[in-house]
Amino acid sequence: MILAITYRAVTELKPYPRNARTHSRKQVKQIAAAIREFGFTNPVLIDEHDQIIAGHGRVAAAKLLDLLQVPTLQLSHLSPAQKRAYILADNRLAEKAGWDKEILAVELQGLLDDGFEVVLTGFEVPDVDVVLDAAAEAKSDRLGDDLIPDVGSAVSRAGDLWRLGSHRLLCGSALDAGAYLTLLEGAKAALVITDPPYNVAVNGHVGGKGQIQHRDFEMACGEMTEVGFTAFLTTTFEHLAAHSTEGSIHYVFMDWRHMQEMLT
């Protein structure tokens, strides 16, 4: 059996009256955006009476794009029962496929790095975030301290200011007012992203489900009282406010156990 693609007028194509597959307005717009970007690469399947067997969403998108003709494939060899079954199978079988999450993350990240409008793939921005975050977390869980390369001895000391192109990186304490003056040289920040110590013990709270072990660190590692931790955060936040523009946005990460101290 040889199948040939023929271009047919959109107005000649008849939808199957008992098509169980639905297409929302939003999805039709997504299909239309894909057609606009990639072209009409998937022909509409029709029978000998120009009734659509598969491709109702593509035809709806073609109408939205004001396309006069679309590529079609005529399946005249199917019996009436086979046509009814294929209309269901064409949609249902596709739903049975899965995703290799690791490869999917690589492909999506590659498209983002290339500046491609990734939503044209059908993945919306929240979907992409979930996939990439899950891949990053899985990678982190696989990495143990034994896989961290030996980079030699630390060379930075408190007070060292590193100039990285147009960026400045200071080795200092967020509790020290002078550190802000050194880093910013009188300028003020429009945005702050800060991850203060959470005042919880590292052991049992930090790590990839027990697979990764981290050392304790010097400050706010579960040893501060409520009053002490509130004062610790107050000092930091006062410095941040003093060195930020009016109306600046501050993203502050905190463990749920100490949200009250942060809010206070």
Tab-separated table of C-alpha atoms in Angstrom:
chain	number	residue	atom	x	y	z
A	1	MET	CA	0.000	0.000	0.000
A	2	ILE	CA	1.420	3.370	-1.064
A	3	LEU	CA	0.287	6.501	0.774
A	4	ALA	CA	0.555	9.868	-0.922
A	5	ILE	CA	0.285	13.283	0.644
A	6	THR	CA	-2.236	15.582	-1.005
A	7	TYR	CA	-3.108	19.133	-0.087
A	8	ARG	CA	-6.808	19.653	0.599
A	9	ALA	CA	-8.821	22.740	1.354
A	10	VAL	CA	-9.455	23.091	5.079
A	11	THR	CA	-13.136	23.781	4.373
A	12	GLU	CA	-13.494	20.371	2.709
A	13	LEU	CA	-12.387	18.404	5.776
A	14	LYS	CA	-15.185	17.075	7.979
A	15	PRO	CA	-14.695	16.409	11.686
A	16	TYR	CA	-15.693	13.009	13.044
A	17	PRO	CA	-19.005	13.679	14.849
A	18	ARG	CA	-18.211	11.298	17.721
A	19	ASN	CA	-14.611	12.362	18.276
A	20	ALA	CA	-13.944	11.679	21.975
A	21	ARG	CA	-10.730	13.702	22.050
A	22	THR	CA	-11.212	17.311	23.113
A	23	HIS	CA	-8.988	20.307	22.317
A	24	SER	CA	-9.126	23.386	24.513
A	25	ARG	CA	-8.708	26.849	23.045
A	26	LYS	CA	-5.347	27.073	24.824
A	27	GLN	CA	-4.092	23.835	23.280
A	28	VAL	CA	-5.243	24.834	19.806
A	29	LYS	CA	-3.242	28.046	20.193
A	30	GLN	CA	-0.189	25.987	21.237
A	31	ILE	CA	-0.582	23.758	18.164
A	32	ALA	CA	-0.926	26.851	15.990
A	33	ALA	CA	2.255	28.326	17.483
A	34	ALA	CA	4.111	25.077	16.729
A	35	ILE	CA	2.829	25.054	13.137
A	36	ARG	CA	3.927	28.666	12.731
A	37	GLU	CA	7.411	27.780	13.980
A	38	PHE	CA	7.992	24.343	12.425
A	39	GLY	CA	5.517	24.261	9.551
A	40	PHE	CA	2.667	21.798	9.018
A	41	THR	CA	4.832	18.700	9.421
A	42	ASN	CA	2.179	16.161	10.431
A	43	PRO	CA	-0.471	15.488	7.759
A	44	VAL	CA	-4.138	15.114	8.652
A	45	LEU	CA	-5.453	11.580	8.236
A	46	ILE	CA	-8.781	11.389	6.360
A	47	ASP	CA	-11.001	8.736	4.836
A	48	GLU	CA	-12.343	8.564	1.277
A	49	HIS	CA	-15.205	10.899	2.268
A	50	ASP	CA	-12.856	13.632	3.556
A	51	GLN	CA	-13.792	12.870	7.150
A	52	ILE	CA	-10.985	13.451	9.629
A	53	ILE	CA	-9.608	10.328	11.268
A	54	ALA	CA	-6.690	11.962	13.076
A	55	GLY	CA	-5.728	15.623	13.195
A	56	HIS	CA	-8.761	17.486	14.553
A	57	GLY	CA	-6.526	19.719	16.654
A	58	ARG	CA	-4.235	20.482	13.714
A	59	VAL	CA	-7.207	21.391	11.523
A	60	ALA	CA	-8.555	23.708	14.253
A	61	ALA	CA	-5.113	25.323	14.489
A	62	ALA	CA	-4.998	25.691	10.684
A	63	LYS	CA	-8.287	27.582	10.810
A	64	LEU	CA	-6.889	29.799	13.560
A	65	LEU	CA	-3.910	30.554	11.296
A	66	ASP	CA	-6.202	31.178	8.306
A	67	LEU	CA	-4.499	28.416	6.306
A	68	LEU	CA	-6.410	27.578	3.141
A	69	GLN	CA	-4.898	24.118	2.597
A	70	VAL	CA	-3.268	21.439	4.727
A	71	PRO	CA	-1.403	18.217	3.851
A	72	THR	CA	-3.541	15.086	4.155
A	73	LEU	CA	-3.172	11.315	3.907
A	74	GLN	CA	-6.182	9.307	2.784
A	75	LEU	CA	-6.672	5.979	4.549
A	76	SER	CA	-9.168	4.288	2.279
A	77	HIS	CA	-8.246	0.738	3.297
A	78	LEU	CA	-9.816	0.884	6.762
A	79	SER	CA	-13.202	-0.628	7.500
A	80	PRO	CA	-15.764	1.468	9.419
A	81	ALA	CA	-14.924	-0.398	12.630
A	82	GLN	CA	-11.192	0.040	12.068
A	83	LYS	CA	-11.631	3.775	11.527
A	84	ARG	CA	-13.564	4.142	14.772
A	85	ALA	CA	-10.916	2.133	16.601
A	86	TYR	CA	-8.004	4.032	15.054
A	87	ILE	CA	-9.488	7.387	16.065
A	88	LEU	CA	-9.290	6.202	19.677
A	89	ALA	CA	-5.960	4.396	19.300
A	90	ASP	CA	-4.183	7.374	17.678
A	91	ASN	CA	-4.800	9.444	20.799
A	92	ARG	CA	-4.669	6.803	23.482
A	93	LEU	CA	-1.473	5.041	22.409
A	94	ALA	CA	0.437	8.328	22.458
A	95	GLU	CA	-0.538	8.786	26.099
A	96	LYS	CA	1.172	5.493	26.973
A	97	ALA	CA	4.622	6.887	26.181
A	98	GLY	CA	6.879	8.080	28.985
A	99	TRP	CA	9.856	10.381	29.342
A	100	ASP	CA	13.499	9.779	30.101
A	101	LYS	CA	13.668	12.608	32.630
A	102	GLU	CA	17.457	12.979	32.446
A	103	ILE	CA	17.546	13.248	28.637
A	104	LEU	CA	14.478	15.500	28.680
A	105	ALA	CA	16.219	17.872	31.087
A	106	VAL	CA	19.326	17.960	28.879
A	107	GLU	CA	17.243	18.729	25.785
A	108	LEU	CA	15.176	21.437	27.465
A	109	GLN	CA	18.272	23.064	28.980
A	110	GLY	CA	19.975	22.950	25.576
A	111	LEU	CA	17.051	24.742	23.964
A	112	LEU	CA	17.078	27.367	26.702
A	113	ASP	CA	20.822	27.882	26.265
A	114	ASP	CA	20.259	28.354	22.522
A	115	GLY	CA	17.665	31.033	23.226
A	116	PHE	CA	14.856	28.952	21.749
A	117	GLU	CA	11.281	29.684	22.849
A	118	VAL	CA	10.898	26.379	24.659
A	119	VAL	CA	7.116	26.738	25.186
A	120	LEU	CA	6.744	25.900	21.488
A	121	THR	CA	7.529	22.301	22.440
A	122	GLY	CA	4.316	22.158	24.472
A	123	PHE	CA	6.173	22.338	27.790
A	124	GLU	CA	5.074	25.412	29.731
A	125	VAL	CA	7.486	27.357	31.917
A	126	PRO	CA	6.398	25.711	35.207
A	127	ASP	CA	6.760	22.274	33.561
A	128	VAL	CA	10.295	23.114	32.451
A	129	ASP	CA	11.199	24.371	35.928
A	130	VAL	CA	9.956	21.151	37.524
A	131	VAL	CA	11.924	18.974	35.076
A	132	LEU	CA	15.160	20.943	35.461
A	133	ASP	CA	14.866	21.207	39.251
A	134	ALA	CA	14.248	17.466	39.542
A	135	ALA	CA	17.253	16.726	37.338
A	136	ALA	CA	19.473	19.046	39.379
A	137	GLU	CA	18.302	17.449	42.633
A	138	ALA	CA	18.892	13.944	41.290
A	139	LYS	CA	22.380	14.943	40.188
A	140	SER	CA	23.085	16.456	43.594
A	141	ASP	CA	21.928	13.285	45.325
A	142	ARG	CA	24.341	11.238	43.223
A	143	LEU	CA	27.323	13.376	44.158
A	144	GLY	CA	29.050	12.514	47.387
A	145	ASP	CA	31.903	14.256	49.128
A	146	ASP	CA	34.212	11.619	47.670
A	147	LEU	CA	33.429	12.915	44.175
A	148	ILE	CA	34.339	16.522	44.954
A	149	PRO	CA	37.694	17.229	43.290
A	150	ASP	CA	40.644	18.401	45.340
A	151	VAL	CA	40.987	22.069	44.440
A	152	GLY	CA	43.832	22.801	46.797
A	153	SER	CA	44.001	25.148	49.751
A	154	ALA	CA	41.683	28.113	50.146
A	155	VAL	CA	43.378	31.391	49.298
A	156	SER	CA	40.617	33.875	50.093
A	157	ARG	CA	40.645	35.496	53.496
A	158	ALA	CA	38.210	37.763	55.297
A	159	GLY	CA	38.320	41.193	53.707
A	160	ASP	CA	39.449	39.980	50.253
A	161	LEU	CA	37.534	41.657	47.429
A	162	TRP	CA	37.453	39.828	44.092
A	163	ARG	CA	36.716	41.713	40.884
A	164	LEU	CA	35.085	39.381	38.352
A	165	GLY	CA	34.557	41.522	35.275
A	166	SER	CA	31.738	43.893	36.205
A	167	HIS	CA	30.978	41.834	39.337
A	168	ARG	CA	32.410	42.155	42.834
A	169	LEU	CA	32.674	39.307	45.345
A	170	LEU	CA	33.631	39.984	48.964
A	171	CYS	CA	34.782	37.453	51.522
A	172	GLY	CA	33.244	38.914	54.655
A	173	SER	CA	30.461	38.819	57.208
A	174	ALA	CA	26.893	39.999	56.604
A	175	LEU	CA	26.891	41.121	60.236
A	176	ASP	CA	29.698	43.629	59.549
A	177	ALA	CA	28.501	47.060	58.399
A	178	GLY	CA	31.919	47.789	56.913
A	179	ALA	CA	31.647	44.815	54.569
A	180	TYR	CA	28.772	46.469	52.711
A	181	LEU	CA	30.720	49.697	52.287
A	182	THR	CA	33.686	47.771	50.882
A	183	LEU	CA	31.566	45.721	48.494
A	184	LEU	CA	29.185	48.401	47.227
A	185	GLU	CA	31.348	51.547	47.471
A	186	GLY	CA	28.296	53.658	48.236
A	187	ALA	CA	26.007	52.071	45.653
A	188	LYS	CA	22.702	50.514	46.707
A	189	ALA	CA	21.215	47.183	45.676
A	190	ALA	CA	17.891	46.877	43.836
A	191	LEU	CA	17.612	43.174	44.611
A	192	VAL	CA	18.848	40.937	47.421
A	193	ILE	CA	18.982	37.135	47.384
A	194	THR	CA	20.187	35.809	50.725
A	195	ASP	CA	20.284	32.390	52.364
A	196	PRO	CA	21.058	33.003	56.051
A	197	PRO	CA	21.997	30.118	58.342
A	198	TYR	CA	18.803	28.304	59.358
A	199	ASN	CA	19.705	27.710	63.020
A	200	VAL	CA	19.095	23.973	62.628
A	201	ALA	CA	21.625	21.187	63.051
A	202	VAL	CA	23.243	20.152	59.788
A	203	ASN	CA	23.101	16.472	60.697
A	204	GLY	CA	19.617	15.198	59.948
A	205	HIS	CA	18.458	18.280	58.064
A	206	VAL	CA	20.934	18.795	55.218
A	207	GLY	CA	21.874	16.211	52.597
A	208	GLY	CA	20.495	14.013	49.846
A	209	LYS	CA	18.378	11.628	51.923
A	210	GLY	CA	21.426	10.685	53.971
A	211	GLN	CA	23.650	10.075	50.969
A	212	ILE	CA	25.574	13.324	51.406
A	213	GLN	CA	27.219	14.419	54.629
A	214	HIS	CA	28.158	18.043	55.322
A	215	ARG	CA	30.280	19.598	58.038
A	216	ASP	CA	28.780	21.946	60.596
A	217	PHE	CA	29.519	25.607	60.025
A	218	GLU	CA	30.449	28.423	62.377
A	219	MET	CA	27.266	30.416	62.966
A	220	ALA	CA	23.580	29.648	63.565
A	221	CYS	CA	24.039	25.904	63.246
A	222	GLY	CA	21.278	25.042	65.690
A	223	GLU	CA	22.905	26.573	68.742
A	224	MET	CA	21.068	29.928	68.999
A	225	THR	CA	18.092	30.657	71.217
A	226	GLU	CA	14.973	32.265	69.740
A	227	VAL	CA	16.038	35.646	71.136
A	228	GLY	CA	19.616	35.237	69.912
A	229	PHE	CA	18.601	34.129	66.425
A	230	THR	CA	16.109	36.999	66.128
A	231	ALA	CA	18.888	39.454	67.004
A	232	PHE	CA	21.222	37.716	64.526
A	233	LEU	CA	18.704	38.146	61.691
A	234	THR	CA	17.765	41.671	62.757
A	235	THR	CA	21.354	42.850	62.460
A	236	THR	CA	21.692	41.351	58.984
A	237	PHE	CA	18.344	42.652	57.715
A	238	GLU	CA	19.061	46.162	58.996
A	239	HIS	CA	22.297	46.207	57.000
A	240	LEU	CA	20.499	44.909	53.905
A	241	ALA	CA	17.801	47.558	54.182
A	242	ALA	CA	20.353	50.326	54.736
A	243	HIS	CA	22.236	49.376	51.579
A	244	SER	CA	19.224	48.759	49.315
A	245	THR	CA	17.126	51.141	47.286
A	246	GLU	CA	13.639	52.093	48.379
A	247	GLY	CA	11.233	49.475	47.045
A	248	SER	CA	13.945	46.863	46.504
A	249	ILE	CA	12.963	43.206	46.637
A	250	HIS	CA	14.611	40.846	49.122
A	251	TYR	CA	14.411	37.091	48.656
A	252	VAL	CA	15.255	35.475	51.996
A	253	PHE	CA	15.406	31.690	52.408
A	254	MET	CA	14.626	30.178	55.799
A	255	ASP	CA	13.774	26.802	57.319
A	256	TRP	CA	10.126	26.568	58.339
A	257	ARG	CA	11.099	26.011	61.977
A	258	HIS	CA	12.420	29.556	62.233
A	259	MET	CA	10.065	31.520	60.010
A	260	GLN	CA	8.742	33.288	63.109
A	261	GLU	CA	12.163	34.695	64.014
A	262	MET	CA	12.626	35.863	60.423
A	263	LEU	CA	9.234	37.570	60.357
A	264	THR	CA	9.841	39.123	63.765
